[in-house]
Amino acid sequence: QVQLVESGGGLVQAGGSLRLTCAASGSMSSFIMAWYRQAPGKQRELVASVTSGGRTDYGESAEGRFAVSRDNAKNALALQMDGLKPEDTATYYCHARRVVTPILRYWGQGTQVTVSS
């Protein structure tokens, strides 16, 4: 069982920056790691993902403003968010999906990001 623990959320003004981090309790070498977010009344959506080899993918809302990275040696995932907008307000979740069988998925407990206008 892998545990994912997010940190770094908070309250920031529009245009500001935040850096989220996710610490995994075990090796993530066989996992794609990702950030998702969910705003009240909305579906959870992909923010960004990164493979163990460093290939990244971004949701439309994050493209050009956010940067995802991972440190395989430290089993850590990060999300640098710049140019934050009020519509970025959401709970951000760390996610890990194992890419070899058995396919396993893990979620963190979430960290709140609030962007004021």
MMTF fields as JSON, N, C-alpha, C and O atoms, coordinates in Angstrom:
{
  "mmtfVersion": "1.0.0",
  "mmtfProducer": "UNKNOWN",
  "numBonds": 467,
  "numAtoms": 468,
  "numGroups": 117,
  "numChains": 1,
  "numModels": 1,
  "chainsPerModel": [1],
  "groupsPerChain": [117],
  "chainIdList": ["A"],
  "bondAtomList": [4, 2, 8, 6, 12, 10, 16, 14, 20, 18, 24, 22, 28, 26, 32, 30, 36, 34, 40, 38, 44, 42, 48, 46, 52, 50, 56, 54, 60, 58, 64, 62, 68, 66, 72, 70, 76, 74, 80, 78, 84, 82, 88, 86, 92, 90, 96, 94, 100, 98, 104, 102, 108, 106, 112, 110, 116, 114, 120, 118, 124, 122, 128, 126, 132, 130, 136, 134, 140, 138, 144, 142, 148, 146, 152, 150, 156, 154, 160, 158, 164, 162, 168, 166, 172, 170, 176, 174, 180, 178, 184, 182, 188, 186, 192, 190, 196, 194, 200, 198, 204, 202, 208, 206, 212, 210, 216, 214, 220, 218, 224, 222, 228, 226, 232, 230, 236, 234, 240, 238, 244, 242, 248, 246, 252, 250, 256, 254, 260, 258, 264, 262, 268, 266, 272, 270, 276, 274, 280, 278, 284, 282, 288, 286, 292, 290, 296, 294, 300, 298, 304, 302, 308, 306, 312, 310, 316, 314, 320, 318, 324, 322, 328, 326, 332, 330, 336, 334, 340, 338, 344, 342, 348, 346, 352, 350, 356, 354, 360, 358, 364, 362, 368, 366, 372, 370, 376, 374, 380, 378, 384, 382, 388, 386, 392, 390, 396, 394, 400, 398, 404, 402, 408, 406, 412, 410, 416, 414, 420, 418, 424, 422, 428, 426, 432, 430, 436, 434, 440, 438, 444, 442, 448, 446, 452, 450, 456, 454, 460, 458, 464, 462],
  "bondOrderList": [1, 1, 1, 1, 1, 1, 1, 1, 1, 1, 1, 1, 1, 1, 1, 1, 1, 1, 1, 1, 1, 1, 1, 1, 1, 1, 1, 1, 1, 1, 1, 1, 1, 1, 1, 1, 1, 1, 1, 1, 1, 1, 1, 1, 1, 1, 1, 1, 1, 1, 1, 1, 1, 1, 1, 1, 1, 1, 1, 1, 1, 1, 1, 1, 1, 1, 1, 1, 1, 1, 1, 1, 1, 1, 1, 1, 1, 1, 1, 1, 1, 1, 1, 1, 1, 1, 1, 1, 1, 1, 1, 1, 1, 1, 1, 1, 1, 1, 1, 1, 1, 1, 1, 1, 1, 1, 1, 1, 1, 1, 1, 1, 1, 1, 1, 1],
  "groupList": [{"groupName": "GLN", "atomNameList": ["N", "CA", "C", "O"], "elementList": ["N", "C", "C", "O"], "formalChargeList": [0, 0, 0, 0], "bondAtomList": [1, 0, 2, 1, 3, 2], "bondOrderList": [1, 1, 2], "singleLetterCode": "Q", "chemCompType": "L-PEPTIDE LINKING"}, {"groupName": "VAL", "atomNameList": ["N", "CA", "C", "O"], "elementList": ["N", "C", "C", "O"], "formalChargeList": [0, 0, 0, 0], "bondAtomList": [1, 0, 2, 1, 3, 2], "bondOrderList": [1, 1, 2], "singleLetterCode": "V", "chemCompType": "L-PEPTIDE LINKING"}, {"groupName": "LEU", "atomNameList": ["N", "CA", "C", "O"], "elementList": ["N", "C", "C", "O"], "formalChargeList": [0, 0, 0, 0], "bondAtomList": [1, 0, 2, 1, 3, 2], "bondOrderList": [1, 1, 2], "singleLetterCode": "L", "chemCompType": "L-PEPTIDE LINKING"}, {"groupName": "GLU", "atomNameList": ["N", "CA", "C", "O"], "elementList": ["N", "C", "C", "O"], "formalChargeList": [0, 0, 0, 0], "bondAtomList": [1, 0, 2, 1, 3, 2], "bondOrderList": [1, 1, 2], "singleLetterCode": "E", "chemCompType": "L-PEPTIDE LINKING"}, {"groupName": "SER", "atomNameList": ["N", "CA", "C", "O"], "elementList": ["N", "C", "C", "O"], "formalChargeList": [0, 0, 0, 0], "bondAtomList": [1, 0, 2, 1, 3, 2], "bondOrderList": [1, 1, 2], "singleLetterCode": "S", "chemCompType": "L-PEPTIDE LINKING"}, {"groupName": "GLY", "atomNameList": ["N", "CA", "C", "O"], "elementList": ["N", "C", "C", "O"], "formalChargeList": [0, 0, 0, 0], "bondAtomList": [1, 0, 2, 1, 3, 2], "bondOrderList": [1, 1, 2], "singleLetterCode": "G", "chemCompType": "PEPTIDE LINKING"}, {"groupName": "ALA", "atomNameList": ["N", "CA", "C", "O"], "elementList": ["N", "C", "C", "O"], "formalChargeList": [0, 0, 0, 0], "bondAtomList": [1, 0, 2, 1, 3, 2], "bondOrderList": [1, 1, 2], "singleLetterCode": "A", "chemCompType": "L-PEPTIDE LINKING"}, {"groupName": "ARG", "atomNameList": ["N", "CA", "C", "O"], "elementList": ["N", "C", "C", "O"], "formalChargeList": [0, 0, 0, 0], "bondAtomList": [1, 0, 2, 1, 3, 2], "bondOrderList": [1, 1, 2], "singleLetterCode": "R", "chemCompType": "L-PEPTIDE LINKING"}, {"groupName": "THR", "atomNameList": ["N", "CA", "C", "O"], "elementList": ["N", "C", "C", "O"], "formalChargeList": [0, 0, 0, 0], "bondAtomList": [1, 0, 2, 1, 3, 2], "bondOrderList": [1, 1, 2], "singleLetterCode": "T", "chemCompType": "L-PEPTIDE LINKING"}, {"groupName": "CYS", "atomNameList": ["N", "CA", "C", "O"], "elementList": ["N", "C", "C", "O"], "formalChargeList": [0, 0, 0, 0], "bondAtomList": [1, 0, 2, 1, 3, 2], "bondOrderList": [1, 1, 2], "singleLetterCode": "C", "chemCompType": "L-PEPTIDE LINKING"}, {"groupName": "MET", "atomNameList": ["N", "CA", "C", "O"], "elementList": ["N", "C", "C", "O"], "formalChargeList": [0, 0, 0, 0], "bondAtomList": [1, 0, 2, 1, 3, 2], "bondOrderList": [1, 1, 2], "singleLetterCode": "M", "chemCompType": "L-PEPTIDE LINKING"}, {"groupName": "PHE", "atomNameList": ["N", "CA", "C", "O"], "elementList": ["N", "C", "C", "O"], "formalChargeList": [0, 0, 0, 0], "bondAtomList": [1, 0, 2, 1, 3, 2], "bondOrderList": [1, 1, 2], "singleLetterCode": "F", "chemCompType": "L-PEPTIDE LINKING"}, {"groupName": "ILE", "atomNameList": ["N", "CA", "C", "O"], "elementList": ["N", "C", "C", "O"], "formalChargeList": [0, 0, 0, 0], "bondAtomList": [1, 0, 2, 1, 3, 2], "bondOrderList": [1, 1, 2], "singleLetterCode": "I", "chemCompType": "L-PEPTIDE LINKING"}, {"groupName": "TRP", "atomNameList": ["N", "CA", "C", "O"], "elementList": ["N", "C", "C", "O"], "formalChargeList": [0, 0, 0, 0], "bondAtomList": [1, 0, 2, 1, 3, 2], "bondOrderList": [1, 1, 2], "singleLetterCode": "W", "chemCompType": "L-PEPTIDE LINKING"}, {"groupName": "TYR", "atomNameList": ["N", "CA", "C", "O"], "elementList": ["N", "C", "C", "O"], "formalChargeList": [0, 0, 0, 0], "bondAtomList": [1, 0, 2, 1, 3, 2], "bondOrderList": [1, 1, 2], "singleLetterCode": "Y", "chemCompType": "L-PEPTIDE LINKING"}, {"groupName": "PRO", "atomNameList": ["N", "CA", "C", "O"], "elementList": ["N", "C", "C", "O"], "formalChargeList": [0, 0, 0, 0], "bondAtomList": [1, 0, 2, 1, 3, 2], "bondOrderList": [1, 1, 2], "singleLetterCode": "P", "chemCompType": "L-PEPTIDE LINKING"}, {"groupName": "LYS", "atomNameList": ["N", "CA", "C", "O"], "elementList": ["N", "C", "C", "O"], "formalChargeList": [0, 0, 0, 0], "bondAtomList": [1, 0, 2, 1, 3, 2], "bondOrderList": [1, 1, 2], "singleLetterCode": "K", "chemCompType": "L-PEPTIDE LINKING"}, {"groupName": "ASP", "atomNameList": ["N", "CA", "C", "O"], "elementList": ["N", "C", "C", "O"], "formalChargeList": [0, 0, 0, 0], "bondAtomList": [1, 0, 2, 1, 3, 2], "bondOrderList": [1, 1, 2], "singleLetterCode": "D", "chemCompType": "L-PEPTIDE LINKING"}, {"groupName": "ASN", "atomNameList": ["N", "CA", "C", "O"], "elementList": ["N", "C", "C", "O"], "formalChargeList": [0, 0, 0, 0], "bondAtomList": [1, 0, 2, 1, 3, 2], "bondOrderList": [1, 1, 2], "singleLetterCode": "N", "chemCompType": "L-PEPTIDE LINKING"}, {"groupName": "HIS", "atomNameList": ["N", "CA", "C", "O"], "elementList": ["N", "C", "C", "O"], "formalChargeList": [0, 0, 0, 0], "bondAtomList": [1, 0, 2, 1, 3, 2], "bondOrderList": [1, 1, 2], "singleLetterCode": "H", "chemCompType": "L-PEPTIDE LINKING"}],
  "groupTypeList": [0, 1, 0, 2, 1, 3, 4, 5, 5, 5, 2, 1, 0, 6, 5, 5, 4, 2, 7, 2, 8, 9, 6, 6, 4, 5, 4, 10, 4, 4, 11, 12, 10, 6, 13, 14, 7, 0, 6, 15, 5, 16, 0, 7, 3, 2, 1, 6, 4, 1, 8, 4, 5, 5, 7, 8, 17, 14, 5, 3, 4, 6, 3, 5, 7, 11, 6, 1, 4, 7, 17, 18, 6, 16, 18, 6, 2, 6, 2, 0, 10, 17, 5, 2, 16, 15, 3, 17, 8, 6, 8, 14, 14, 9, 19, 6, 7, 7, 1, 1, 8, 15, 12, 2, 7, 14, 13, 5, 0, 5, 8, 0, 1, 8, 1, 4, 4],
  "groupIdList": [1, 2, 3, 4, 5, 6, 7, 8, 9, 10, 11, 12, 13, 14, 15, 16, 17, 18, 19, 20, 21, 22, 23, 24, 25, 26, 27, 28, 29, 30, 31, 32, 33, 34, 35, 36, 37, 38, 39, 40, 41, 42, 43, 44, 45, 46, 47, 48, 49, 50, 51, 52, 53, 54, 55, 56, 57, 58, 59, 60, 61, 62, 63, 64, 65, 66, 67, 68, 69, 70, 71, 72, 73, 74, 75, 76, 77, 78, 79, 80, 81, 82, 83, 84, 85, 86, 87, 88, 89, 90, 91, 92, 93, 94, 95, 96, 97, 98, 99, 100, 101, 102, 103, 104, 105, 106, 107, 108, 109, 110, 111, 112, 113, 114, 115, 116, 117],
  "secStructList": [7, 7, 7, 3, 3, 3, 3, 7, 7, 3, 3, 3, 3, 6, 6, 7, 7, 3, 3, 3, 3, 3, 3, 3, 1, 1, 7, 7, 6, 6, 3, 3, 3, 3, 3, 3, 3, 3, 7, 6, 6, 1, 7, 7, 3, 3, 3, 3, 3, 3, 7, 6, 6, 7, 7, 3, 3, 3, 7, 6, 6, 6, 6, 6, 6, 3, 3, 3, 3, 3, 3, 6, 6, 6, 6, 3, 3, 3, 3, 3, 3, 7, 1, 7, 7, 4, 4, 4, 7, 3, 3, 3, 3, 3, 3, 3, 3, 3, 1, 1, 1, 1, 7, 7, 3, 3, 3, 7, 7, 7, 3, 3, 3, 3, 3, 3, 7],
  "xCoordList": [0.838, 0.0, 0.879, 1.767, 0.63, 1.397, 0.574, -0.624, 1.212, 0.552, 1.135, 2.345, 0.25, 0.64, 0.205, -0.954, 1.139, 0.84, 1.195, 2.354, 0.165, 0.37, 0.64, 0.229, 1.329, 1.545, 1.753, 1.992, 1.659, 1.963, 0.768, 0.935, -0.432, -1.608, -1.739, -1.027, -2.675, -2.899, -3.697, -4.311, -3.679, -4.397, -3.395, -2.378, -3.686, -2.784, -3.624, -4.745, -3.079, -3.778, -3.613, -2.654, -4.555, -4.477, -3.15, -2.702, -2.541, -1.239, -0.07, 1.073, -0.353, 0.695, 1.089, 0.632, 1.942, 2.483, 2.363, 2.36, 2.264, 2.324, 3.071, 3.077, 3.695, 4.362, 3.797, 3.925, 3.178, 2.65, 3.667, 4.38, 3.723, 4.577, 3.781, 2.807, 4.211, 3.581, 4.695, 5.593, 4.621, 5.604, 4.963, 3.894, 5.62, 5.129, 5.897, 7.086, 5.193, 5.813, 6.64, 7.35, 6.558, 7.323, 7.863, 7.682, 8.523, 9.112, 8.025, 7.044, 8.224, 7.268, 7.818, 7.299, 8.846, 9.516, 8.611, 8.836, 7.602, 6.693, 5.354, 4.374, 5.329, 4.082, 4.156, 5.191, 3.018, 2.808, 2.237, 1.297, 2.792, 2.303, 1.628, 2.013, 0.622, -0.166, -0.783, -0.897, -1.169, -1.971, -3.347, -3.475, -4.355, -5.737, -6.268, -5.691, -7.359, -8.008, -9.514, -10.044, -10.18, -11.63, -12.153, -11.86, -12.926, -13.571, -14.977, -15.529, -15.568, -16.918, -17.912, -17.979, -18.68, -19.688, -19.163, -19.925, -17.87, -17.274, -16.625, -16.34, -16.398, -15.734, -14.235, -13.645, -13.652, -12.198, -11.563, -12.005, -10.53, -9.887, -8.374, -7.788, -7.766, -6.313, -5.686, -6.1, -4.688, -3.9, -2.624, -2.315, -1.887, -0.63, -0.19, -0.507, 0.54, 1.087, 2.521, 2.948, 3.255, 4.651, 5.02, 4.723, 5.666, 6.122, 7.44, 8.047, 7.882, 9.159, 10.313, 11.386, 10.092, 11.116, 11.096, 11.948, 10.109, 10.062, 9.139, 9.101, 8.392, 7.463, 6.253, 5.654, 5.901, 4.825, 3.615, 3.708, 2.495, 1.249, 0.457, 0.433, -0.199, -0.912, -2.364, -2.691, -3.22, -4.58, -4.615, -3.686, -5.688, -5.795, -5.613, -4.986, -6.15, -6.116, -4.718, -4.446, -3.838, -2.503, -1.443, -0.379, -1.738, -0.742, -0.187, -0.931, 1.153, 1.822, 1.969, 2.726, 1.265, 1.34, 1.892, 2.535, 1.644, 2.062, 3.183, 3.297, 3.998, 5.075, 5.123, 5.249, 5.022, 5.076, 6.473, 7.118, 6.923, 8.233, 8.206, 7.352, 9.158, 9.258, 10.714, 11.587, 10.949, 12.277, 12.152, 11.663, 12.593, 12.425, 13.217, 12.791, 14.34, 15.173, 14.505, 14.692, 13.717, 13.053, 11.587, 10.877, 11.133, 9.711, 8.804, 7.851, 9.11, 8.397, 7.905, 8.506, 6.803, 6.173, 5.942, 5.641, 6.083, 5.865, 5.034, 4.997, 4.38, 3.638, 3.902, 3.47, 4.606, 4.844, 3.73, 3.538, 3.01, 1.874, 2.154, 2.304, 2.222, 2.453, 1.257, 0.48, 1.129, 0.026, -1.331, -2.221, -1.484, -2.722, -3.92, -3.82, -5.058, -6.318, -7.367, -7.248, -8.379, -9.434, -10.047, -10.453, -10.116, -10.688, -9.782, -10.187, -8.576, -7.696, -8.033, -7.479, -8.929, -9.323, -9.944, -10.909, -9.372, -9.814, -9.019, -8.059, -9.445, -8.622, -7.762, -8.269, -6.476, -5.52, -5.091, -4.73, -5.145, -4.858, -3.658, -3.51, -2.83, -1.743, -2.277, -3.051, -1.864, -2.336, -1.167, -0.267, -1.198, -0.166, -0.836, -1.691, -0.447, -0.996, 0.148, 1.028, 0.105, 1.148, 0.955, -0.17, 2.012, 1.907, 2.22, 2.165, 2.553, 2.737, 1.734, 1.284, 1.387, 0.385, 0.961, 2.144, 0.149, -1.231, -1.32, -0.514, -2.316, -2.536, -3.12, -4.196, -2.405, -2.838, -2.915, -2.143, -3.861, -4.037, -4.126, -4.765, -3.48, -3.499, -3.801, -3.421, -4.499, -4.81, -4.305, -4.315, -3.865, -3.575, -4.86, -5.935, -4.735, -5.917, -6.325, -7.433, -5.459, -5.775, -5.242, -5.084, -4.969, -4.554, -5.325, -5.474, -5.804, -6.669, -5.84, -4.898, -6.212, -5.631, -6.767, -7.762, -6.602, -7.604, -6.935, -5.958, -7.468, -6.909, -7.937, -9.054, -7.543, -8.45, -8.243, -7.142, -9.326, -9.254, -8.89, -8.787],
  "yCoordList": [-1.183, 0.0, 1.242, 1.383, 2.133, 3.368, 4.508, 4.613, 5.344, 6.548, 7.767, 7.877, 8.672, 9.922, 11.069, 11.148, 11.95, 13.065, 14.368, 14.621, 15.2, 16.496, 17.588, 17.496, 18.604, 19.792, 20.984, 20.824, 22.18, 23.381, 24.207, 25.286, 23.729, 24.517, 25.726, 25.86, 26.613, 27.79, 28.838, 28.573, 30.038, 31.176, 32.102, 32.464, 32.479, 33.352, 34.307, 33.984, 35.463, 36.424, 36.06, 35.395, 36.503, 36.274, 36.813, 37.898, 36.025, 36.374, 35.814, 35.859, 35.29, 34.744, 33.326, 32.773, 32.753, 31.415, 30.544, 31.027, 29.257, 28.256, 27.046, 26.787, 26.317, 25.074, 23.962, 23.983, 23.002, 21.837, 20.706, 20.55, 19.935, 18.754, 17.546, 17.672, 16.395, 15.131, 14.152, 13.905, 13.606, 12.628, 11.252, 11.051, 10.307, 8.933, 8.068, 8.278, 7.082, 6.251, 5.113, 4.433, 4.897, 3.824, 4.228, 5.359, 3.295, 3.579, 3.84, 3.103, 4.899, 5.278, 5.003, 5.528, 4.196, 4.006, 3.363, 3.531, 2.637, 1.987, 2.699, 2.134, 3.936, 4.695, 5.944, 6.604, 6.252, 7.603, 8.4, 7.954, 9.562, 10.4, 11.632, 12.133, 12.101, 13.191, 14.046, 13.641, 15.225, 16.117, 16.245, 16.473, 16.094, 16.356, 17.457, 17.75, 18.05, 19.032, 18.906, 18.439, 19.33, 19.299, 20.535, 20.769, 21.309, 22.484, 22.093, 21.124, 22.823, 22.499, 22.452, 23.375, 21.371, 21.237, 20.837, 20.772, 20.567, 20.196, 18.829, 18.317, 18.252, 16.956, 17.11, 18.155, 16.062, 16.061, 16.066, 15.345, 16.877, 16.984, 16.871, 17.208, 16.391, 16.272, 17.656, 18.475, 17.891, 19.118, 18.844, 19.534, 17.825, 17.488, 16.101, 15.653, 15.432, 14.124, 14.037, 14.788, 13.098, 12.906, 11.443, 10.84, 10.88, 9.5, 9.431, 10.463, 8.232, 8.075, 8.529, 8.869, 8.534, 8.99, 10.48, 11.008, 11.18, 12.634, 13.191, 14.404, 12.337, 12.857, 13.454, 12.823, 14.663, 15.384, 15.569, 15.551, 15.745, 16.017, 16.98, 16.844, 17.965, 18.984, 19.095, 18.936, 19.374, 19.726, 21.128, 21.915, 21.425, 22.73, 23.889, 24.891, 23.761, 24.861, 25.147, 26.249, 24.167, 24.307, 24.683, 25.191, 24.433, 24.626, 26.039, 27.019, 26.127, 27.422, 28.131, 29.097, 27.681, 28.348, 27.441, 27.91, 26.145, 25.192, 24.308, 24.088, 23.813, 22.894, 21.746, 21.955, 20.542, 19.345, 18.743, 18.764, 18.21, 17.551, 16.456, 16.439, 15.547, 14.486, 14.194, 14.406, 13.703, 13.276, 11.8, 11.438, 10.949, 9.507, 8.997, 8.064, 9.596, 9.147, 9.435, 8.703, 10.521, 10.903, 10.51, 10.797, 9.849, 9.46, 10.661, 10.602, 11.743, 12.994, 13.563, 13.371, 14.26, 14.918, 16.374, 16.678, 17.258, 18.677, 19.312, 18.828, 20.393, 21.186, 22.661, 23.185, 23.313, 24.738, 25.462, 25.265, 26.285, 26.996, 28.49, 29.091, 29.071, 30.508, 31.145, 30.47, 32.435, 33.135, 32.604, 32.429, 32.349, 31.738, 32.653, 33.877, 32.017, 32.712, 32.227, 31.121, 33.029, 32.573, 31.237, 30.45, 30.977, 29.712, 28.512, 27.373, 28.747, 27.647, 27.167, 26.172, 27.864, 27.454, 26.066, 25.816, 25.167, 23.773, 23.008, 23.516, 21.78, 20.852, 20.093, 19.54, 20.069, 19.425, 18.089, 17.991, 17.072, 15.72, 15.14, 15.317, 14.462, 13.696, 12.31, 11.724, 11.801, 10.493, 9.702, 10.257, 8.407, 7.531, 6.308, 5.676, 5.984, 4.813, 3.925, 4.343, 2.71, 1.747, 1.331, 1.055, 1.285, 1.016, -0.413, -0.777, -1.237, -2.664, -3.403, -2.893, -4.608, -5.358, -5.807, -6.135, -5.823, -5.366, -3.834, -3.127, -3.347, -1.913, -1.444, -1.88, -0.557, -0.03, 1.481, 2.116, 2.046, 3.503, 3.98, 3.35, 5.093, 5.664, 7.159, 7.843, 7.636, 9.061, 9.599, 8.901, 10.85, 11.541, 12.108, 11.968, 12.745, 13.268, 14.631, 15.094, 15.277, 16.564, 17.733, 17.661, 18.813, 20.059, 21.202, 21.239, 22.116, 23.182, 24.342, 24.805, 24.793, 26.0, 26.987, 26.678, 28.169, 29.222, 30.456, 30.96, 30.935, 32.114, 33.235, 33.117, 34.311, 35.444, 36.454, 36.612, 37.126, 38.104, 39.497, 40.437],
  "zCoordList": [0.0, 0.0, 0.0, 0.841, -0.939, -1.045, -0.474, -0.734, 0.29, 0.794, 0.093, -0.101, -0.277, -0.925, -0.027, 0.381, 0.275, 1.172, 0.478, 0.149, 0.258, -0.399, 0.628, 1.785, 0.185, 1.005, 0.082, -1.115, 0.654, -0.106, -0.52, -1.088, -0.253, -0.603, 0.303, 1.298, -0.065, 0.75, 0.019, -1.014, 0.574, 0.004, -0.667, -0.076, -1.894, -2.643, -3.484, -3.878, -3.748, -4.599, -6.068, -6.459, -6.856, -8.297, -8.831, -8.46, -9.707, -10.255, -9.464, -9.918, -8.293, -7.45, -7.818, -8.818, -6.992, -7.241, -6.004, -4.872, -6.252, -5.193, -5.731, -6.934, -4.83, -5.199, -4.333, -3.109, -4.976, -4.278, -4.342, -5.333, -3.292, -3.304, -2.828, -2.085, -3.268, -2.895, -2.557, -3.362, -1.363, -0.925, -0.932, -0.354, -1.588, -1.65, -0.671, -0.429, -0.108, 0.925, 0.358, 1.1, -0.959, -1.565, -2.918, -3.367, -3.553, -4.858, -5.896, -5.993, -6.664, -7.703, -9.102, -10.087, -9.191, -10.485, -11.526, -12.724, -11.095, -12.043, -12.165, -12.652, -11.72, -11.687, -12.548, -12.636, -13.188, -13.696, -12.532, -11.875, -12.278, -11.196, -11.783, -12.839, -11.077, -11.644, -10.548, -9.391, -10.955, -10.132, -10.775, -11.978, -9.953, -10.343, -9.434, -8.386, -9.845, -8.979, -9.098, -10.106, -8.054, -8.05, -7.334, -6.161, -8.06, -7.498, -7.062, -7.582, -6.121, -5.656, -6.812, -7.623, -6.877, -7.909, -9.264, -10.228, -9.358, -10.648, -10.562, -9.48, -11.735, -11.787, -11.556, -11.831, -11.056, -10.887, -12.272, -13.167, -12.444, -13.744, -13.614, -12.585, -14.68, -14.725, -14.85, -15.671, -14.023, -14.131, -14.913, -15.884, -14.477, -15.141, -14.705, -13.604, -15.578, -15.244, -15.734, -16.611, -15.142, -15.546, -15.364, -14.333, -16.369, -16.287, -15.535, -15.248, -15.217, -14.523, -15.403, -14.904, -16.713, -17.638, -17.878, -18.591, -17.276, -17.371, -18.429, -18.633, -19.11, -20.115, -19.415, -18.544, -19.799, -19.133, -20.033, -21.261, -19.383, -20.093, -19.23, -18.007, -19.863, -19.11, -19.558, -20.734, -18.584, -18.921, -19.503, -19.32, -20.201, -20.863, -19.9, -20.242, -18.713, -17.759, -17.231, -16.756, -17.312, -16.736, -17.755, -17.401, -19.015, -20.07, -20.048, -20.105, -19.964, -20.021, -18.689, -18.592, -17.656, -16.347, -15.261, -14.322, -15.388, -14.363, -14.906, -16.112, -13.995, -14.381, -13.387, -12.18, -13.905, -13.067, -13.145, -14.194, -12.026, -11.996, -10.942, -10.056, -11.06, -10.065, -9.793, -10.635, -8.599, -8.181, -7.847, -6.776, -8.763, -8.56, -7.363, -6.682, -7.116, -5.987, -4.65, -3.678, -4.611, -3.372, -3.346, -2.382, -4.411, -4.504, -4.286, -3.51, -4.976, -4.766, -6.081, -7.138, -5.98, -7.121, -6.738, -5.585, -7.696, -7.417, -8.531, -9.662, -8.176, -9.158, -8.859, -7.831, -9.757, -9.646, -10.385, -11.585, -9.674, -10.266, -10.244, -9.181, -11.409, -11.558, -12.256, -12.93, -12.083, -12.738, -12.323, -13.154, -11.041, -10.567, -10.776, -10.688, -11.057, -11.307, -10.31, -9.783, -10.046, -9.118, -9.537, -8.682, -10.828, -11.296, -11.031, -11.264, -10.552, -10.142, -8.73, -8.264, -8.058, -6.713, -6.745, -7.467, -5.95, -5.941, -4.895, -4.316, -4.673, -3.911, -4.909, -5.885, -4.662, -5.564, -4.967, -3.794, -5.813, -5.37, -6.116, -7.325, -5.381, -5.963, -6.318, -5.562, -7.453, -7.931, -8.497, -9.127, -8.264, -8.82, -9.444, -8.823, -10.656, -11.342, -11.805, -12.557, -11.34, -11.706, -13.162, -13.579, -13.923, -15.359, -15.732, -16.906, -14.732, -14.97, -14.108, -13.082, -14.533, -13.767, -12.426, -12.337, -11.408, -11.379, -11.431, -10.826, -12.166, -12.25, -10.931, -10.523, -10.277, -8.985, -9.078, -9.795, -8.342, -8.325, -6.883, -6.04, -6.62, -5.282, -5.371, -6.321, -4.339, -4.227, -2.895, -1.881, -2.916, -1.677, -1.095, -1.677, 0.053, 0.743, 0.206, 0.481, -0.548, -1.141, -0.337, 0.881, -1.056, -0.419, -1.086, -2.307, -0.272, -0.773, -1.304, -0.661, -2.483, -3.08, -3.298, -3.954, -2.74, -2.887, -3.459, -2.906, -4.567, -5.232, -5.141, -5.644, -4.498, -4.345, -5.47, -5.996, -5.817, -6.922, -6.411, -7.2]
}
